[in-house]
Amino acid sequence: MEMPRPNPDILARKPQLLARLSGVLPSDALISDPAETRAYECDALTAYKCPPLAAVLPSSTQQVSDVLRICHEMGVPVVPRGSGTSLAGGALPTEDSVILGVARLNQVLETDYENRFIRVQSGRTNLSVTGAVEADGFFYAPDPSSQLACAIAGNVAMNSGGAHCLKYGVTTNNLMGVTMVLMDGTVIELGGAHLDAAGYDLLGLVCGSEGQLGVVIEATLRILHKPEGARPVLMGFDSNEVAGQCVSDIIKAGVLPVAIEFMDRPCIRACEAFARAGYPDCEALLIVEVEGSDAEIDEQLETIMEIAHSHNPVELRQSTSAEESARIWLGRKSAFGAMGQINDYMCLDGTIPVTELPYVLRRIGEMSGEFGLDVANVFHAGDGNMHPLILFDANKPGDLERCEALGAEILKLCVEVGGCLTGEHGVGIEKRDLMTDQYAPEDLEIQMAVKDVFDPKWLLNPAKVFPLAASEAHRIAAE
Amino acid sequence: MLIPQTEAELAAIVAEAEGPFHVQGGGTRPIGGPVAGMPLSTSGLSGIALYEPGALTLVAGAGTPLAEIEQVLAAEGQRLAFEPMDHRGLLGTEGVPTIGGVFAANVSGPRRIQAGAARDFLLGVRFVDGRGQVVRNGGRVMKNVTGYDLVKLMAGSYGTLGVLTEVALKVLPDTATAATLTLTGLDDGTAIRVMARALGSPFEVTGVAHRPDGPEGVPLTLLRLEGTERSVAYRAAEMARLLAAFGEVQIDHDTARTRQTWQGIRDVKPFHGVSGDVWRLSVKPSDAAGVVAGISSARALYDWAGGLIWVLVPEGTAAGDVRAALSGVGGHATLIRGGERDAAFHPLDPTIEALQCGLRQRFDPRGLFNFGLMGVAA
Ligand SMILES: Cc1cc2nc3c(=O)[nH]c(=O)nc-3n(C[C@H](O)[C@H](O)[C@H](O)COP(=O)(O)OP(=O)(O)OC[C@H]3O[C@@H](n4cnc5c(N)ncnc54)[C@H](O)[C@@H]3O)c2cc1C
């Protein structure tokens, strides 16, 4: 993976930078010892590592603003960081950059049930947002699988999704406002406890901008009252086509499940071996979950079961208790762990139109054969967000490269059928060089023009999202 | 009036333009400052390019009549969940509302509080920028974080950043039944509390509105429930129990009547044909009653549990007099009908204004599109 060459001039000015930073930060918030900066050398895309020049862990708005102002004045790149769970290399530093971690900004600032929002500092973890309101019957809907660890900061930057977004939407649909610090240190407020923007929807623009427009330090999030209950049904089919058709028929029938999860045979087998959830040995498995009161759940499941029956399932199991629900979800929830046991794996994240599901799965199977690497599929079927897991052996020379090449082919396939490179993980460095497969030069130019406006010197996370060749002119112009 | 028939023709017109344009869809939503320039209509860019009910997606030319889309969706038992308002009754305009216009103005109705705004249902756009280049952003899939989300930026930018040529949107299933629950005689403050209680329940209310002056001058607080017959009946009963302390809750299970009632709220029917300037305020719901009390001679209609307030004030009321009511509480106010049109959009914080101007300059460097409409002077 190519990264811009570190600027020797910045490396040479490290002592001056540290001196200035130490003037605005408490000593335990400035990390520059190489033994310690190593902790920030990568995110969850561990194939790529590089320790930063320094890492800072501010604990106030003022400190964030001061750090950014200093880096801005000195021309030092800054890579914002939440919890470092990005799978796209979004938080990967360069040698000449400062990591700005928001982990110490983790307080709940305001909880307002009457107006149904919570305002938190952005370093707070996703799950602990729900944790703060759960006792009162509320929850924060977006639920990435990494929710125990990932921070709202990263969620906002990546516009993260979760298993329940078919009904509740992703981060951008649940984000009401942010406090953000621009690269020059200016603090701005976008949105808030009211709805919709007064001018342009800058909040919508910032969400998903991968830490390239500003450092988000606070977020106002929509909270919802928990549903009365939820229950899944598990269905097994002997072909991917039939399972895909079943998904489409359920959606067309007018029921809107909160989640429709799909697993293919390699994935089912791995999960079964790992978690023993009692999944049938079949080609395709669906978990469909609905919400409401008991009677409402029964009514929706009745419709769903009827549709499933018409597709001759090899297994159809409706949960009737919390215990059975947990069992149905057990295998799915351990999918990543199960894969990790077998092998190293790379998790893709393309989205396709739901109608293309059977074709895409067939093509992935063929490509997997061509590349000689196994691929297991697990994904959010209701919205077409696929997570093909490519299994490889990191210790085997050439395997990672082959895996990346196969990954690129699969993502190109997603684009080809009308989908996109990434549904929820973001571009980062991982999909940066594929952007030209999805977008024409002018499509990318205008996106980079947005960065020119927010960060004219291109100091915030500059080596991400856009192919380096495409962003070079902007980065050079900024110097 | 220029009416390009293809995106390429539009791009060529813009590339060769020597003067500004007044970009419009059906011209039914003349909101914002006065715009000088050659009228440019998207109505020639019409037609549904793709509709996949099983994937909940539809792609259409920006000039496609909204009615055409709603009809096609209805035939499959689906709908635009964000329930876009029809501005014609309120503004006294004629013409054909287009889907591009809906997104350009980010028009959402009562269901916005539960389902989301227009911008939440916009999956992808194609537009012509101020250089005459065709730009694509987003796509036609429901989850997409590939690059910056210009889709959200375009939604609600009133054609000041580019001319939308095609939109891809997410649609949702329609519901079989709908019911309206009504409480009568509540003062504004109590009504706001009732509405908050309803929204804070697990019963998925899809409309929460308050009319301080109902038909016979009696205040009406209205809640809407939608779903299957059994589910609506269950939730209506639960909701009535939950709100019993605030007075008698009347339940109207007539779906057709419920649709009509909420269409009236969506379109701000109480102010149709009534003289006066009309403002649209977006506030934190619990601030709503106080804000209205702070505007003299105001008549109000509360939607979104109070988060959206339609305010009717005497003709010629100064913008500053209305906006003063928001000072200290936040939110924003947009002039929708009459009044000082130059001041239609809420003044912005200077840093944010500068960002907007910067964007405006990049997207439309020559200031060709709807210049002055949003008060964004580049
Ligand atoms: C096991 C596993 C499961 C996952 N499951 C899901 C899933 O289901 N759905 C999903 O969407 N993602 C998932 N992810 C990906 C990841 O968890 C998300 O992208 C998450 O939002 C990252 O949050 P973070 O706090 O760890 O961010 P980081 O990894 O620290 O950073 C991510 C990006 O955000 C930027 N950033 C961080 N903080 C700020 C800030 N304060 N201001 C501006 N920009 C900032 C960074 O520069 C970087 O570009 C998963 C990851 C793992 C490891």
PDB file of N, CA and C in Angstrom, chain A residues 265-309:
ATOM      1  N   ARG A 265     -23.081 -21.397   2.604  1.00  0.00           N
ATOM      2  CA  ARG A 265     -22.655 -22.686   3.153  1.00  0.00           C
ATOM      3  C   ARG A 265     -21.291 -22.644   3.862  1.00  0.00           C
ATOM      4  N   PRO A 266     -20.271 -22.072   3.229  1.00  0.00           N
ATOM      5  CA  PRO A 266     -18.975 -22.052   3.944  1.00  0.00           C
ATOM      6  C   PRO A 266     -19.081 -21.351   5.295  1.00  0.00           C
ATOM      7  N   CYS A 267     -19.868 -20.325   5.338  1.00  0.00           N
ATOM      8  CA  CYS A 267     -20.011 -19.582   6.576  1.00  0.00           C
ATOM      9  C   CYS A 267     -20.820 -20.376   7.599  1.00  0.00           C
ATOM     10  N   ILE A 268     -21.884 -21.004   7.138  1.00  0.00           N
ATOM     11  CA  ILE A 268     -22.728 -21.800   8.041  1.00  0.00           C
ATOM     12  C   ILE A 268     -21.883 -22.899   8.697  1.00  0.00           C
ATOM     13  N   ARG A 269     -21.094 -23.575   7.864  1.00  0.00           N
ATOM     14  CA  ARG A 269     -20.270 -24.690   8.370  1.00  0.00           C
ATOM     15  C   ARG A 269     -19.278 -24.206   9.422  1.00  0.00           C
ATOM     16  N   ALA A 270     -18.598 -23.094   9.106  1.00  0.00           N
ATOM     17  CA  ALA A 270     -17.596 -22.587  10.035  1.00  0.00           C
ATOM     18  C   ALA A 270     -18.244 -22.189  11.358  1.00  0.00           C
ATOM     19  N   CYS A 271     -19.375 -21.511  11.259  1.00  0.00           N
ATOM     20  CA  CYS A 271     -20.056 -21.056  12.473  1.00  0.00           C
ATOM     21  C   CYS A 271     -20.552 -22.232  13.287  1.00  0.00           C
ATOM     22  N   GLU A 272     -21.056 -23.220  12.591  1.00  0.00           N
ATOM     23  CA  GLU A 272     -21.596 -24.388  13.263  1.00  0.00           C
ATOM     24  C   GLU A 272     -20.476 -25.123  14.013  1.00  0.00           C
ATOM     25  N   ALA A 273     -19.350 -25.256  13.345  1.00  0.00           N
ATOM     26  CA  ALA A 273     -18.223 -25.942  13.983  1.00  0.00           C
ATOM     27  C   ALA A 273     -17.750 -25.165  15.204  1.00  0.00           C
ATOM     28  N   PHE A 274     -17.859 -23.847  15.140  1.00  0.00           N
ATOM     29  CA  PHE A 274     -17.332 -22.971  16.191  1.00  0.00           C
ATOM     30  C   PHE A 274     -18.326 -22.811  17.334  1.00  0.00           C
ATOM     31  N   ALA A 275     -19.578 -22.535  16.990  1.00  0.00           N
ATOM     32  CA  ALA A 275     -20.538 -22.141  18.026  1.00  0.00           C
ATOM     33  C   ALA A 275     -21.596 -23.201  18.335  1.00  0.00           C
ATOM     34  N   ARG A 276     -21.735 -24.191  17.479  1.00  0.00           N
ATOM     35  CA  ARG A 276     -22.750 -25.233  17.668  1.00  0.00           C
ATOM     36  C   ARG A 276     -24.134 -24.665  17.969  1.00  0.00           C
ATOM     37  N   ALA A 277     -24.592 -23.819  17.072  1.00  0.00           N
ATOM     38  CA  ALA A 277     -25.891 -23.182  17.266  1.00  0.00           C
ATOM     39  C   ALA A 277     -27.027 -24.050  16.737  1.00  0.00           C
ATOM     40  N   GLY A 278     -26.675 -25.183  16.144  1.00  0.00           N
ATOM     41  CA  GLY A 278     -27.701 -26.072  15.610  1.00  0.00           C
ATOM     42  C   GLY A 278     -28.212 -25.634  14.248  1.00  0.00           C
ATOM     43  N   TYR A 279     -27.360 -25.007  13.449  1.00  0.00           N
ATOM     44  CA  TYR A 279     -27.776 -24.587  12.112  1.00  0.00           C
ATOM     45  C   TYR A 279     -27.832 -25.802  11.193  1.00  0.00           C
ATOM     46  N   PRO A 280     -28.786 -25.799  10.262  1.00  0.00           N
ATOM     47  CA  PRO A 280     -28.861 -26.905   9.299  1.00  0.00           C
ATOM     48  C   PRO A 280     -27.693 -26.814   8.316  1.00  0.00           C
ATOM     49  N   ASP A 281     -27.310 -27.955   7.752  1.00  0.00           N
ATOM     50  CA  ASP A 281     -26.249 -27.950   6.746  1.00  0.00           C
ATOM     51  C   ASP A 281     -26.922 -27.730   5.396  1.00  0.00           C
ATOM     52  N   CYS A 282     -26.922 -26.485   4.943  1.00  0.00           N
ATOM     53  CA  CYS A 282     -27.614 -26.176   3.691  1.00  0.00           C
ATOM     54  C   CYS A 282     -26.857 -25.096   2.940  1.00  0.00           C
ATOM     55  N   GLU A 283     -27.348 -24.706   1.791  1.00  0.00           N
ATOM     56  CA  GLU A 283     -26.645 -23.724   0.957  1.00  0.00           C
ATOM     57  C   GLU A 283     -26.728 -22.313   1.524  1.00  0.00           C
ATOM     58  N   ALA A 284     -27.923 -21.964   1.990  1.00  0.00           N
ATOM     59  CA  ALA A 284     -28.128 -20.572   2.402  1.00  0.00           C
ATOM     60  C   ALA A 284     -29.045 -20.507   3.612  1.00  0.00           C
ATOM     61  N   LEU A 285     -28.695 -19.630   4.503  1.00  0.00           N
ATOM     62  CA  LEU A 285     -29.476 -19.503   5.723  1.00  0.00           C
ATOM     63  C   LEU A 285     -29.876 -18.040   5.912  1.00  0.00           C
ATOM     64  N   LEU A 286     -31.125 -17.832   6.296  1.00  0.00           N
ATOM     65  CA  LEU A 286     -31.585 -16.473   6.573  1.00  0.00           C
ATOM     66  C   LEU A 286     -32.024 -16.376   8.024  1.00  0.00           C
ATOM     67  N   ILE A 287     -31.680 -15.274   8.654  1.00  0.00           N
ATOM     68  CA  ILE A 287     -32.251 -14.960   9.955  1.00  0.00           C
ATOM     69  C   ILE A 287     -33.049 -13.686   9.765  1.00  0.00           C
ATOM     70  N   VAL A 288     -34.340 -13.776  10.016  1.00  0.00           N
ATOM     71  CA  VAL A 288     -35.201 -12.607   9.836  1.00  0.00           C
ATOM     72  C   VAL A 288     -35.779 -12.241  11.194  1.00  0.00           C
ATOM     73  N   GLU A 289     -35.574 -10.992  11.611  1.00  0.00           N
ATOM     74  CA  GLU A 289     -36.078 -10.597  12.929  1.00  0.00           C
ATOM     75  C   GLU A 289     -37.119  -9.494  12.801  1.00  0.00           C
ATOM     76  N   VAL A 290     -38.187  -9.628  13.583  1.00  0.00           N
ATOM     77  CA  VAL A 290     -39.214  -8.581  13.608  1.00  0.00           C
ATOM     78  C   VAL A 290     -39.420  -8.109  15.040  1.00  0.00           C
ATOM     79  N   GLU A 291     -40.038  -6.948  15.184  1.00  0.00           N
ATOM     80  CA  GLU A 291     -40.226  -6.330  16.500  1.00  0.00           C
ATOM     81  C   GLU A 291     -41.681  -5.983  16.762  1.00  0.00           C
ATOM     82  N   GLY A 292     -41.974  -5.768  18.027  1.00  0.00           N
ATOM     83  CA  GLY A 292     -43.303  -5.296  18.413  1.00  0.00           C
ATOM     84  C   GLY A 292     -43.782  -5.999  19.666  1.00  0.00           C
ATOM     85  N   SER A 293     -45.094  -5.935  19.907  1.00  0.00           N
ATOM     86  CA  SER A 293     -45.664  -6.690  21.020  1.00  0.00           C
ATOM     87  C   SER A 293     -45.720  -8.152  20.593  1.00  0.00           C
ATOM     88  N   ASP A 294     -45.992  -9.044  21.521  1.00  0.00           N
ATOM     89  CA  ASP A 294     -46.055 -10.471  21.186  1.00  0.00           C
ATOM     90  C   ASP A 294     -47.010 -10.736  20.032  1.00  0.00           C
ATOM     91  N   ALA A 295     -48.184 -10.147  20.133  1.00  0.00           N
ATOM     92  CA  ALA A 295     -49.191 -10.388  19.094  1.00  0.00           C
ATOM     93  C   ALA A 295     -48.737  -9.813  17.752  1.00  0.00           C
ATOM     94  N   GLU A 296     -48.097  -8.657  17.802  1.00  0.00           N
ATOM     95  CA  GLU A 296     -47.619  -8.050  16.553  1.00  0.00           C
ATOM     96  C   GLU A 296     -46.519  -8.895  15.915  1.00  0.00           C
ATOM     97  N   ILE A 297     -45.659  -9.415  16.760  1.00  0.00           N
ATOM     98  CA  ILE A 297     -44.592 -10.281  16.257  1.00  0.00           C
ATOM     99  C   ILE A 297     -45.203 -11.513  15.605  1.00  0.00           C
ATOM    100  N   ASP A 298     -46.165 -12.118  16.300  1.00  0.00           N
ATOM    101  CA  ASP A 298     -46.818 -13.311  15.745  1.00  0.00           C
ATOM    102  C   ASP A 298     -47.407 -13.010  14.375  1.00  0.00           C
ATOM    103  N   GLU A 299     -48.054 -11.873  14.298  1.00  0.00           N
ATOM    104  CA  GLU A 299     -48.716 -11.532  13.043  1.00  0.00           C
ATOM    105  C   GLU A 299     -47.698 -11.381  11.904  1.00  0.00           C
ATOM    106  N   GLN A 300     -46.596 -10.688  12.179  1.00  0.00           N
ATOM    107  CA  GLN A 300     -45.590 -10.487  11.131  1.00  0.00           C
ATOM    108  C   GLN A 300     -44.919 -11.810  10.758  1.00  0.00           C
ATOM    109  N   LEU A 301     -44.634 -12.610  11.794  1.00  0.00           N
ATOM    110  CA  LEU A 301     -43.963 -13.878  11.509  1.00  0.00           C
ATOM    111  C   LEU A 301     -44.853 -14.817  10.714  1.00  0.00           C
ATOM    112  N   GLU A 302     -46.154 -14.708  10.957  1.00  0.00           N
ATOM    113  CA  GLU A 302     -47.109 -15.515  10.192  1.00  0.00           C
ATOM    114  C   GLU A 302     -46.919 -15.243   8.691  1.00  0.00           C
ATOM    115  N   THR A 303     -46.904 -13.972   8.333  1.00  0.00           N
ATOM    116  CA  THR A 303     -46.711 -13.597   6.924  1.00  0.00           C
ATOM    117  C   THR A 303     -45.361 -14.101   6.415  1.00  0.00           C
ATOM    118  N   ILE A 304     -44.331 -13.890   7.211  1.00  0.00           N
ATOM    119  CA  ILE A 304     -42.982 -14.279   6.792  1.00  0.00           C
ATOM    120  C   ILE A 304     -42.874 -15.797   6.633  1.00  0.00           C
ATOM    121  N   MET A 305     -43.466 -16.539   7.573  1.00  0.00           N
ATOM    122  CA  MET A 305     -43.415 -18.008   7.502  1.00  0.00           C
ATOM    123  C   MET A 305     -44.138 -18.503   6.247  1.00  0.00           C
ATOM    124  N   GLU A 306     -45.245 -17.855   5.948  1.00  0.00           N
ATOM    125  CA  GLU A 306     -46.012 -18.243   4.768  1.00  0.00           C
ATOM    126  C   GLU A 306     -45.162 -18.080   3.497  1.00  0.00           C
ATOM    127  N   ILE A 307     -44.479 -16.948   3.413  1.00  0.00           N
ATOM    128  CA  ILE A 307     -43.621 -16.705   2.253  1.00  0.00           C
ATOM    129  C   ILE A 307     -42.487 -17.729   2.213  1.00  0.00           C
ATOM    130  N   ALA A 308     -41.880 -17.957   3.359  1.00  0.00           N
ATOM    131  CA  ALA A 308     -40.775 -18.916   3.429  1.00  0.00           C
ATOM    132  C   ALA A 308     -41.241 -20.293   2.958  1.00  0.00           C
ATOM    133  N   HIS A 309     -42.404 -20.713   3.457  1.00  0.00           N
ATOM    134  CA  HIS A 309     -42.949 -22.027   3.076  1.00  0.00           C
ATOM    135  C   HIS A 309     -43.072 -22.177   1.576  1.00  0.00           C
TER     136      HIS A 309
END
